Structure formats: C-alpha cells, structure tokens
mmCIF file of C-alpha atoms and ligand atoms in Angstrom:
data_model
loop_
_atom_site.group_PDB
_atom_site.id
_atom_site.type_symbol
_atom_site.label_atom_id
_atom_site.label_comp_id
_atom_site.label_asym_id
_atom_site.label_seq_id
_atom_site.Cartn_x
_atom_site.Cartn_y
_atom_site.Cartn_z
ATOM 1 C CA UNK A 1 4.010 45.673 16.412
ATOM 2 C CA UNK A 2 3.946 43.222 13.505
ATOM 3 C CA UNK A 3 4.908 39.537 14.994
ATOM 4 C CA UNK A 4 5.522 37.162 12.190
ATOM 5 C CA UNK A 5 4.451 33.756 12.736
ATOM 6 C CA UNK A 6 4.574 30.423 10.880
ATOM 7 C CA UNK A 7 1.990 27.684 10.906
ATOM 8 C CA UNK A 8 4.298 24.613 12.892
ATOM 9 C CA UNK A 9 6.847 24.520 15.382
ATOM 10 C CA UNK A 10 8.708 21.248 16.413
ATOM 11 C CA UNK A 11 8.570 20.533 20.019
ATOM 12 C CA UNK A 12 9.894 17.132 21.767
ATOM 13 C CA UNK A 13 10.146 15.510 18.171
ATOM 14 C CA UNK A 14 6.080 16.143 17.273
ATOM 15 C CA UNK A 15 5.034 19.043 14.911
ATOM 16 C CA UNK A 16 2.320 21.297 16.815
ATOM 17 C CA UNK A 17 0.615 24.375 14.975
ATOM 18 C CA UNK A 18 2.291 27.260 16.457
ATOM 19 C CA UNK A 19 -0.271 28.813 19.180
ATOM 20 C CA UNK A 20 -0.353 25.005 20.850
ATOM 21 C CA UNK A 21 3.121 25.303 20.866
ATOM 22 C CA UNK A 22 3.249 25.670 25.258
ATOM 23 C CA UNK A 23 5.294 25.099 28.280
ATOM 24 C CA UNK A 24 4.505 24.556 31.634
ATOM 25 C CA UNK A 25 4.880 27.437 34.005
ATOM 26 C CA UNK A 26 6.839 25.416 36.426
ATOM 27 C CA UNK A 27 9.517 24.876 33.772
ATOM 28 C CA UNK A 28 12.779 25.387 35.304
ATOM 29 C CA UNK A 29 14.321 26.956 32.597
ATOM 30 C CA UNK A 30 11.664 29.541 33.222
ATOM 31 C CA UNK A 31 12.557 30.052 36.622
ATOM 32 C CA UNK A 32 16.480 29.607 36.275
ATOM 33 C CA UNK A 33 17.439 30.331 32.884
ATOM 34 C CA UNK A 34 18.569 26.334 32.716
ATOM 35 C CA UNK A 35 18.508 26.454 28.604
ATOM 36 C CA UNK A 36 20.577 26.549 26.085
ATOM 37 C CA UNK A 37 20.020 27.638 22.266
ATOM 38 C CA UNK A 38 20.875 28.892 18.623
ATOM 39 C CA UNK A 39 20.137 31.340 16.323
ATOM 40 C CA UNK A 40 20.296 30.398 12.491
ATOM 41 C CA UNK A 41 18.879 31.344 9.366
ATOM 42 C CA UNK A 42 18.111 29.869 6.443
ATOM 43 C CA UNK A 43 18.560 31.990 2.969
ATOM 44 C CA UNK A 44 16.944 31.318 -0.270
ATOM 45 C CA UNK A 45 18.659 30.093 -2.870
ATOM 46 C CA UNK A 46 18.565 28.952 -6.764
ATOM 47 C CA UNK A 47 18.449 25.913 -5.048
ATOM 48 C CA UNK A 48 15.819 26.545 -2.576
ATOM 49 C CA UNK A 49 16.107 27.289 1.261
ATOM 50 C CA UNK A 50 19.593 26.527 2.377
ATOM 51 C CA UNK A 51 20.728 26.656 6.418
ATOM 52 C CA UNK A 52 23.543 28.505 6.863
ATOM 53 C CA UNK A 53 25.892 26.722 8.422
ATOM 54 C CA UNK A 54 24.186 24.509 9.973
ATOM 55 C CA UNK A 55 25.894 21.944 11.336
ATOM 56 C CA UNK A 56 28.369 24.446 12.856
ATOM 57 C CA UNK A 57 25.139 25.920 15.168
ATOM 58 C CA UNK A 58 24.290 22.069 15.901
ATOM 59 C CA UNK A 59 27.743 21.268 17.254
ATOM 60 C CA UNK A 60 27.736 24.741 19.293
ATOM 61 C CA UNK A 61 24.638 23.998 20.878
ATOM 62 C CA UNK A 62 25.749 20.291 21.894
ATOM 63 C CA UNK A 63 28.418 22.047 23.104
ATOM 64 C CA UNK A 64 26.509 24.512 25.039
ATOM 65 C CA UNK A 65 23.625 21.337 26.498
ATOM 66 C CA UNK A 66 27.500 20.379 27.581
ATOM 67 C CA UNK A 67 28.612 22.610 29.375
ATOM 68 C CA UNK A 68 25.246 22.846 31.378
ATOM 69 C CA UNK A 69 25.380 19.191 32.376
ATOM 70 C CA UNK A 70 22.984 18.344 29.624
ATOM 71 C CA UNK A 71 22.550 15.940 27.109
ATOM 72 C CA UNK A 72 20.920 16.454 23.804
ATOM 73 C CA UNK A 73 17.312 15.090 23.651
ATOM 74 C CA UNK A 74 17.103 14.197 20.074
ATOM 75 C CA UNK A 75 20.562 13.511 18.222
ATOM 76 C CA UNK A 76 21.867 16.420 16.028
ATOM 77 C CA UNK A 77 20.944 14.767 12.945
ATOM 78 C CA UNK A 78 17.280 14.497 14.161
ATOM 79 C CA UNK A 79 17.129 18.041 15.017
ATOM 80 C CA UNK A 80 18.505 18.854 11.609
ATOM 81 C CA UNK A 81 16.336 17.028 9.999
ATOM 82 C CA UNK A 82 13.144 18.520 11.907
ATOM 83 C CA UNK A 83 14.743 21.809 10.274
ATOM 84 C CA UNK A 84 14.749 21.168 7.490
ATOM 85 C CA UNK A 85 10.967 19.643 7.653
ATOM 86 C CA UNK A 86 9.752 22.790 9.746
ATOM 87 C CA UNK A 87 10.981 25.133 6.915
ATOM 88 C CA UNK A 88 9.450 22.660 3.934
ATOM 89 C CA UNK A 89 6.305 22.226 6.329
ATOM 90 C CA UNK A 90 5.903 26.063 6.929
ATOM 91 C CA UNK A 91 5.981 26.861 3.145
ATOM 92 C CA UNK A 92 9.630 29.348 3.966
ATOM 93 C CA UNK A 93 12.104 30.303 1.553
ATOM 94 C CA UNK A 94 14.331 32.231 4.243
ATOM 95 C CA UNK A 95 13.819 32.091 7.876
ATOM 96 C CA UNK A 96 15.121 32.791 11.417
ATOM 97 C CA UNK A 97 15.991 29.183 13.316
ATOM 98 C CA UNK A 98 15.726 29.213 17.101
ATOM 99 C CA UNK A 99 16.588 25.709 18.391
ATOM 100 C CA UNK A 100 16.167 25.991 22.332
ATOM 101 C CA UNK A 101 17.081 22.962 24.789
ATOM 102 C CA UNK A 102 15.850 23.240 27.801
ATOM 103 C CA UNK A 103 15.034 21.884 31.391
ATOM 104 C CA UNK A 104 11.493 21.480 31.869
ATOM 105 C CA UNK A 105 8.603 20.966 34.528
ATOM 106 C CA UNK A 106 10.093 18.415 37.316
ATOM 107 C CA UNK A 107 11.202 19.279 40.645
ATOM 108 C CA UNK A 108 11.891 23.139 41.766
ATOM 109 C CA UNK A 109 15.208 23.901 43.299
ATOM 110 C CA UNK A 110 18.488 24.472 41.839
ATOM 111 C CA UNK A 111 19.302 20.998 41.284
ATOM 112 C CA UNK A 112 17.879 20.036 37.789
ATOM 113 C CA UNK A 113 18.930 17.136 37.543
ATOM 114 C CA UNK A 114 15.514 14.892 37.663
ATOM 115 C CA UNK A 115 13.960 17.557 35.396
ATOM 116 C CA UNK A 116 13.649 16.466 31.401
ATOM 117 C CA UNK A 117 15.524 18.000 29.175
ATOM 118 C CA UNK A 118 13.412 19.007 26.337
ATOM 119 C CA UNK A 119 13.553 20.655 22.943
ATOM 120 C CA UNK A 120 11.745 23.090 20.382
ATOM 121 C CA UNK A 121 12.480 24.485 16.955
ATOM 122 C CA UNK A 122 10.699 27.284 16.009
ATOM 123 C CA UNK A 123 10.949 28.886 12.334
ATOM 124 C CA UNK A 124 9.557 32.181 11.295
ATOM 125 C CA UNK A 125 10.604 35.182 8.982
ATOM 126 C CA UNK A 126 12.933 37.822 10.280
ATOM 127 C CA UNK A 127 14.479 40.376 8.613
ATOM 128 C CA UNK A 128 17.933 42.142 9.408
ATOM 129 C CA UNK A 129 18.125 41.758 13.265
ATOM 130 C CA UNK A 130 19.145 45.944 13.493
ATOM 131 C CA UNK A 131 17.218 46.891 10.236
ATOM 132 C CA UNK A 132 18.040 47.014 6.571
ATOM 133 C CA UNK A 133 18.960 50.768 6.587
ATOM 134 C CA UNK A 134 21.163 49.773 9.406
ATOM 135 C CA UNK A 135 22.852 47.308 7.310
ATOM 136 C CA UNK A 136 23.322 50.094 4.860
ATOM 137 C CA UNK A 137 23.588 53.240 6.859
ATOM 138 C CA UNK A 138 25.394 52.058 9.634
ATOM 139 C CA UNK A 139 24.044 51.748 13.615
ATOM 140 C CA UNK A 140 25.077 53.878 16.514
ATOM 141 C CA UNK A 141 26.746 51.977 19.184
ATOM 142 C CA UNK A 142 27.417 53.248 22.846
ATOM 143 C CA UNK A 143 29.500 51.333 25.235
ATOM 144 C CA UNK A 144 27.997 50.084 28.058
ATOM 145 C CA UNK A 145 27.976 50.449 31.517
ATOM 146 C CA UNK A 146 27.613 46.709 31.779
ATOM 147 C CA UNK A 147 30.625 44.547 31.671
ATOM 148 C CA UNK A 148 30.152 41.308 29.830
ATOM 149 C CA UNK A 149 29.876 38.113 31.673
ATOM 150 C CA UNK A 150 33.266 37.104 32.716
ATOM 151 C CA UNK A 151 34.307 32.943 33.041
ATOM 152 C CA UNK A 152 34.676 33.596 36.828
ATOM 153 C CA UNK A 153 30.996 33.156 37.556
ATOM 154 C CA UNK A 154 29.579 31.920 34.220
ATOM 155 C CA UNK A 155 30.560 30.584 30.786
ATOM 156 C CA UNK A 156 30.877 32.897 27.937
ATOM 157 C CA UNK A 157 31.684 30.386 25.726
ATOM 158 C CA UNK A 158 28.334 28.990 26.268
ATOM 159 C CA UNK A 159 24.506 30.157 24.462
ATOM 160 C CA UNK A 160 22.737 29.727 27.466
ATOM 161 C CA UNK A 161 19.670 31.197 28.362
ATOM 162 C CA UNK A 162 20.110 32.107 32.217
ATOM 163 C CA UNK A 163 23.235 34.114 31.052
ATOM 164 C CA UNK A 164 21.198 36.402 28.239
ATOM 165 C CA UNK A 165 20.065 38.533 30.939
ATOM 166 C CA UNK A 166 23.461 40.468 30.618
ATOM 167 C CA UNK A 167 22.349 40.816 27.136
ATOM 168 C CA UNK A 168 19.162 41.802 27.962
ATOM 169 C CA UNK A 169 20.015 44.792 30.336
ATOM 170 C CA UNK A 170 22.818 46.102 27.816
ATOM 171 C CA UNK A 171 20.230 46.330 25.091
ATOM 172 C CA UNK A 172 17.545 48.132 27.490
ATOM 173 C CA UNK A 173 20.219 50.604 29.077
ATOM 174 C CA UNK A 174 21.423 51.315 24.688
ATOM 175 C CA UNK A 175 18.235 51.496 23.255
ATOM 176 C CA UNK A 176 16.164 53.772 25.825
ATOM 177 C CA UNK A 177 19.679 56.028 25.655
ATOM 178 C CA UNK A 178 18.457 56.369 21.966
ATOM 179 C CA UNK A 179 21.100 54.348 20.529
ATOM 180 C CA UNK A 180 21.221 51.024 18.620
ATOM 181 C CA UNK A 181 22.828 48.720 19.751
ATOM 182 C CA UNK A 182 25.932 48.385 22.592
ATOM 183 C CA UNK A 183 28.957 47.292 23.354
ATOM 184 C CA UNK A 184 30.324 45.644 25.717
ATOM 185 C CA UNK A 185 33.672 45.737 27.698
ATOM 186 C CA UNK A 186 34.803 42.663 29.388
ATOM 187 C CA UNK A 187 35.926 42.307 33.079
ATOM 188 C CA UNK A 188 39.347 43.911 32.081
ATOM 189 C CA UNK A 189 37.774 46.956 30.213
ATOM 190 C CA UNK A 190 38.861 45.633 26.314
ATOM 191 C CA UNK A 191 36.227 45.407 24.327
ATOM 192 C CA UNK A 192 33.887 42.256 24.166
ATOM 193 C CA UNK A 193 30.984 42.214 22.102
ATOM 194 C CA UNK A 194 27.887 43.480 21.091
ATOM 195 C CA UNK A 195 24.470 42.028 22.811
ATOM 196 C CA UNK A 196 24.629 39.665 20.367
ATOM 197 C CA UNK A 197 27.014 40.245 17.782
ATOM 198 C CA UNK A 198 30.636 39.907 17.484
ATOM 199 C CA UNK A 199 33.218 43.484 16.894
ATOM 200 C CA UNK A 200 35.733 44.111 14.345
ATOM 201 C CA UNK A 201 37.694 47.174 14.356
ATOM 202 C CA UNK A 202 39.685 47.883 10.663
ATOM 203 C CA UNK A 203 43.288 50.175 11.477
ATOM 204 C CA UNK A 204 45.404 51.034 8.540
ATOM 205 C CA UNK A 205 44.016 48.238 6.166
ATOM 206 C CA UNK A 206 44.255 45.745 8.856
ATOM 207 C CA UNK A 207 40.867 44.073 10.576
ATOM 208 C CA UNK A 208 41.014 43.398 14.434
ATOM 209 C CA UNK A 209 38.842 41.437 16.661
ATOM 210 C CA UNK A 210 38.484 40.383 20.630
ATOM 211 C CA UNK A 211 40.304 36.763 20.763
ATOM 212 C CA UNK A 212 37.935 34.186 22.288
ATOM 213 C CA UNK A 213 39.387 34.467 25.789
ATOM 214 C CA UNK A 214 38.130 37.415 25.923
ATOM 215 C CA UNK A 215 34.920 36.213 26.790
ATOM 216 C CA UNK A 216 33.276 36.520 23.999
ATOM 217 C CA UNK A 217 31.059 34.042 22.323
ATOM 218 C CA UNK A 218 32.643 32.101 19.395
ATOM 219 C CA UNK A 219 30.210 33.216 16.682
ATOM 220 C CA UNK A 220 29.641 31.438 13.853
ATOM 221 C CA UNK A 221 29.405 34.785 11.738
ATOM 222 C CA UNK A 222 33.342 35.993 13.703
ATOM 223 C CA UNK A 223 34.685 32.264 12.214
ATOM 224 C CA UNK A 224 33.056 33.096 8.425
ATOM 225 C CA UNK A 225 34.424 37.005 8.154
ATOM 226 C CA UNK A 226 37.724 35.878 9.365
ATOM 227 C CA UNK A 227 37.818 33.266 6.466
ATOM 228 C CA UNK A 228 36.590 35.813 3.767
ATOM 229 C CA UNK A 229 38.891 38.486 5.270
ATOM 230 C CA UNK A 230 41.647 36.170 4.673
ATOM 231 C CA UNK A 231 40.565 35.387 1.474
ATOM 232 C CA UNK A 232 40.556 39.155 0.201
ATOM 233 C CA UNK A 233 44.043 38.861 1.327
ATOM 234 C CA UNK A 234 43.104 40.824 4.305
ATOM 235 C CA UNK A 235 45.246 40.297 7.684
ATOM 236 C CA UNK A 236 43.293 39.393 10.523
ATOM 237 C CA UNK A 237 45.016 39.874 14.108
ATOM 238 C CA UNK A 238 42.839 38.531 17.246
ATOM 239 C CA UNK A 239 43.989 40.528 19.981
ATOM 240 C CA UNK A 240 43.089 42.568 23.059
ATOM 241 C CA UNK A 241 41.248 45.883 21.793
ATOM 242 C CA UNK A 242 41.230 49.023 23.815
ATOM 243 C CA UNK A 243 37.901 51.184 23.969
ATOM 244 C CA UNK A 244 39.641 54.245 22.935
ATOM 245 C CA UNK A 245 40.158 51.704 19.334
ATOM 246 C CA UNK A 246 36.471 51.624 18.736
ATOM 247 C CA UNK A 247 36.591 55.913 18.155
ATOM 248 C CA UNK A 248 40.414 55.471 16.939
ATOM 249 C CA UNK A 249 39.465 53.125 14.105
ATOM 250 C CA UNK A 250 38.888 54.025 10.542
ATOM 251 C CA UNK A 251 35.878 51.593 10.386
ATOM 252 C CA UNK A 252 34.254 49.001 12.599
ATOM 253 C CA UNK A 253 31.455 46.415 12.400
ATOM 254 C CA UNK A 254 29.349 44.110 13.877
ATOM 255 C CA UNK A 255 28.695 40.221 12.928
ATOM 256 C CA UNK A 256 26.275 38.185 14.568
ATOM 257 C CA UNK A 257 23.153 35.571 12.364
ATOM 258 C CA UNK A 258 20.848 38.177 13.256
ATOM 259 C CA UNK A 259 21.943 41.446 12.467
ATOM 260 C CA UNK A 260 24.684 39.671 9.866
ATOM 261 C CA UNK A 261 27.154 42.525 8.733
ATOM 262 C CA UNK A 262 26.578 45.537 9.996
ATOM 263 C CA UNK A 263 28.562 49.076 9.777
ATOM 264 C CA UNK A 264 29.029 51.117 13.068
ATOM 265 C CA UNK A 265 28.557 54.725 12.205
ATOM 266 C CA UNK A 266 28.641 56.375 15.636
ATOM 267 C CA UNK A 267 30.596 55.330 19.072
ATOM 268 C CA UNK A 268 29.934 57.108 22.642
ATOM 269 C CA UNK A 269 28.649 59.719 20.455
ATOM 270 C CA UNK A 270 31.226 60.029 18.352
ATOM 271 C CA UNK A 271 30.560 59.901 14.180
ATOM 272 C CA UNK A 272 33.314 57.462 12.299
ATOM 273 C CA UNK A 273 31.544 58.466 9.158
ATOM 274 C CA UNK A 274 29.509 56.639 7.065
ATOM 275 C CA UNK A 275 30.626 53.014 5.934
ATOM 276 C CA UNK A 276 33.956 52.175 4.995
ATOM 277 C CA UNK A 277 35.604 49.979 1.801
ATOM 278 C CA UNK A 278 36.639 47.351 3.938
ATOM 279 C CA UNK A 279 33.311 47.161 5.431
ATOM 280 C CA UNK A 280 31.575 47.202 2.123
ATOM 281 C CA UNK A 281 33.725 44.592 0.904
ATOM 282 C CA UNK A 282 33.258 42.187 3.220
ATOM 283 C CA UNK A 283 29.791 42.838 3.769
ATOM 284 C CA UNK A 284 28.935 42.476 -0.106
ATOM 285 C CA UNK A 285 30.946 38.889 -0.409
ATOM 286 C CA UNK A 286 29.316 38.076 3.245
ATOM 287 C CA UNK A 287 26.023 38.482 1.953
ATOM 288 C CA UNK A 288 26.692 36.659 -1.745
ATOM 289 C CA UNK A 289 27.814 33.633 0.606
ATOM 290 C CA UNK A 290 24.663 33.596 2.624
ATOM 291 C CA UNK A 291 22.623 33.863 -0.241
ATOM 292 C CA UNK A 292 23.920 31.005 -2.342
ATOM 293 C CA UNK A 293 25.482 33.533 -4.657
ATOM 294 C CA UNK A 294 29.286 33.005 -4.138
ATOM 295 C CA UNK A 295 30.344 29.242 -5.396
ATOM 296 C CA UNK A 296 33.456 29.562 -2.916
ATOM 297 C CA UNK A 297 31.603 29.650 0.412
ATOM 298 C CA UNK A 298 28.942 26.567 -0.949
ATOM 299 C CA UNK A 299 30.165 24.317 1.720
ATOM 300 C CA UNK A 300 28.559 26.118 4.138
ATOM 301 C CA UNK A 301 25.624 25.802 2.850
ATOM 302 C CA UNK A 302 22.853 23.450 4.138
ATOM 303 C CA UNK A 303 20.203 23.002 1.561
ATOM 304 C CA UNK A 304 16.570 21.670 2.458
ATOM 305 C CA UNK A 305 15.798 18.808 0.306
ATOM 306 C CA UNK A 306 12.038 19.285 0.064
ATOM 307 C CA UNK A 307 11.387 21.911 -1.995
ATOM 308 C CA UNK A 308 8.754 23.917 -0.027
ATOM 309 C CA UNK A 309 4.895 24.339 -0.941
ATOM 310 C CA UNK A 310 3.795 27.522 0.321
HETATM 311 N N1 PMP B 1 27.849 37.222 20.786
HETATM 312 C C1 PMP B 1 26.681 36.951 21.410
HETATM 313 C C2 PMP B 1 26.540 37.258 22.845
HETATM 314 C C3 PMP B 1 25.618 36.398 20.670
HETATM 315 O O1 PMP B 1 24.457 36.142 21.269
HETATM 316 C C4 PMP B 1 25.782 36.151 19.300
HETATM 317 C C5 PMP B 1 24.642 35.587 18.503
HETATM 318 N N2 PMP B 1 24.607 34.181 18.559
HETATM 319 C C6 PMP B 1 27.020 36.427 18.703
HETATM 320 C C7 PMP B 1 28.031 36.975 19.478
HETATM 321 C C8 PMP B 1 27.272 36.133 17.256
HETATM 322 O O2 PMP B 1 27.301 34.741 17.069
HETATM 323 P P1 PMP B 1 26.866 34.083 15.691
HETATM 324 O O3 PMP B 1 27.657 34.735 14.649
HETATM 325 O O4 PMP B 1 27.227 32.642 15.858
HETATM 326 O O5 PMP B 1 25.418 34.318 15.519
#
C-alpha cells in the first residue's frame, strides 16, 4: 500500500523531518488512549492552500484537551500558525491536518496528571477518505452490531483518542463483511453515526439528521451542510431517526473532513439506488465551498499566507 508522506511534521513547537518524528513507548496516551485530536484539510485555491475551517477544528479540540482535564500546550493561534508553516514548509497545495494532543512519557497508572501534555501536527496528502468513485457512486453501509459510545461511560461530544476504539471495531466488523463503511446505532437503537462521519437521511424533500444528544460528535462538516441546506431553502429537522429510516429514505449521506459528502447507495443490503438530487446538490455546492469556488461560504476559509515552494 502506497503511504503518502511529507518532508516535516511539527512536534512540541520544533519542525522535525518526518521519520524523526517519535514518541516514547511509555507514552500514556499509548497505553490509555489519553489524547485528543482533529482532522482537517486544507484545499487549494486561486488563492493558494486554504484550511477549511479552521478555527472551528481549533476550538473543538480545546474543547476536547477540556473535557480530558487537559490544557492546550501551545495556544490555538500557535498551533495555527505551525499549520499553516507545515503546509508552506512541505511544498502542499491540499492536505489532510491531524493535530493530536496528547499525554506523554511520565508516570504509568491511570492518573495522568504529572505526565506532559504534548502536541504534533502532521500534514500529508489524502484523497477522499472512502474513495472518489465512492463520492460519485455512492458507498454501501451496514449497520452495526456495535452501539456507539453512549455519555454514560464516555464523552461523545469529545475527539478523543481512547474512545476511537469503538470506531475502530465498527470499521473492522463493516469492512471484512465486504461493505464500506457502517453505521452506528446509539444506546437507544436511533441512528448515530458513521465511524467517522455524520448521517443525513432526505424524506419527501426534507433532510434529517441525529440531534447532538444523540451522541454523536458535533462535526464540523454536520454544522456546514446544515447551513447550505438552509440556504437552498432546504428544511433541516434534527431529530431522533429510526433504523428502519435509513432503508425508508429516498436518499441518505454521509459528512465527515475525510470522506466529505458522500452518497449511501446500499443499507443492510438493501439498494436505495444510485445518488439522489438532493444529494447531488448539496454535494456539488459542498465541494465549490471547500474548494474556494463559492464566494458565499469564503468565511470559512483559512488561507495560508506563504505561498508554498514545492
Ligand atoms: N463522527 C465521528 C465519530 C468522527 O470521527 C467524525 C470526524 N471528525 C465526524 C463524525 C465528522 O466530523 P467532522 O465533520 O468535524 O469531520
């Protein structure tokens, strides 16, 4: 398998070349799962490499340190700035972000309190998280038999490391079934999420998605289709959604800064046909306002002031 690379990564505020880029193994958040992260990309532009909403990802990830008992390392605006030089640096006109904080090498146990709390950005190409002809074919989805991580033991709210493993097994379980991607239902049995994407379902002309109690994760990509949605003139209702909706519905879709928009062709087996108009709407303006290409969405655009040698 092809890994793409880039030449720097930013670790603890210093720029190393990638392969010197190393942990200790007696980092806790190795042992524990004590980190917390993003995922962002960065599109090109007319106007050069531009973050996607950037600052959005920054304040979620300050949000998840948080909720972990953690304090940023570096302030926001430092670790935006190390972005934006990591993406100049590394000669990149579109790129995959992964910001990770995390607790490093200190005492073992499962009180991490004397451990450091470090950091690392790491930049690299990556194309559409479940595959261009995904994008444009649609993906088929199967619902789990893992339930989503529910606030009574952990913190769905939060991008934590520790808690991925639920991701982790769903993905396993969907893709050695011979599917895609899956779903899955929260505690309650309505439907949650993807592994790492957020779920619309579209019924008669109107879009519907999991509210954020129900333990979902407040993606970034969720808050942007609801605004363009609205801006079509489409309704929007964030309610409860029953499984039987996902095979009901005359279109659904996932969202995440990985995979972005992606159609959902096939459910549990069962074929919802090939990519709807509502889909294909949003998806195209989606994709203009990632790109740069769509002056209404500009704002959420981050541009890197450097303008990258490669
Ligand atoms: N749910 C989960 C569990 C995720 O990991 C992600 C990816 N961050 C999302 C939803 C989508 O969030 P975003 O649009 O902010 O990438």
């Amino acid at each position: 398998m092809h890994l793409s690379t880039a030449d720097l990564i930013w670790l603890n505020g210093e720029l190393v070349a990638w392969e010197d880029a190393k942990v200790h193994v007696l980092t806790h958040a190795l042992h524990y799962g004590t980190s917390v992260f993003e995922g962002v990309r960065a599109y090109e532009t007319e106007r050069g490499p531009a973050v996607f909403r950037h600052q959005d990802h920054l304040d979620r990830l300050e949000a998840s340190a948080r909720l972990y008992y953690m304090d940023l390392p570096f302030p926001k605006e430092r670790l935006r700035e190390a972005t934006h030089e990591l993406i100049a640096r590394n000669g990149l006109q579109s790129c995959y972000i992964r910001p990770l904080v995390y607790r490093g090498h200190g005492p073992m146990g499962l009180d991490p309190e004397q451990n450091p709390v470090e950091a690392m950005i790491a930049v690299w190409e990556w194309g559409a998280y479940l595959g261009d002809q995904g994008k444009r074919e649609g993906i088929r989805a199967k619902v789990s038999s893992w339930r989503r991580i529910s606030s009574e033991s952990l913190i769905p709210q939060a991008k934590a490391g520790g808690q991925y493993t639920n991701s982790v097994l769903a993905k396993i379980e969907s893709k050695r079934g011979g599917y895609d991607e899956a779903i899955l239902l929260d505690d309650k049995g309505h439907v949650c999420e993807g592994t790492a994407e957020n779920v619309f379902v579209v019924r008669d002309g109107q879009l519907v998605t999991p509210p954020p109690t129900a333990s979902i994760l407040d993606g970034i990509s969720r808050k942007s289709i609801i605004e363009i949605a609205g801006d079509l003139g489409r309704t929007v209702v964030e309610r409860d959604v029953a499984r039987a909706e996902l095979t009901l519905a005359d279109e659904v879709f996932l969202v995440g800064t990985g995979a972005e928009l992606v159609p959902v062709r096939e459910i549990d087996d069962i074929g919802l046909g090939p990519p709807g108009p509502i889909t294909r709407e949003l998806q195209h303006v989606y994709d203009d306002a990632l790109r740069g290409r769509e002056q209404r969405y500009a704002k959420w655009l981050d541009f890197v002031p450097v303008p990258s040698q490669a």
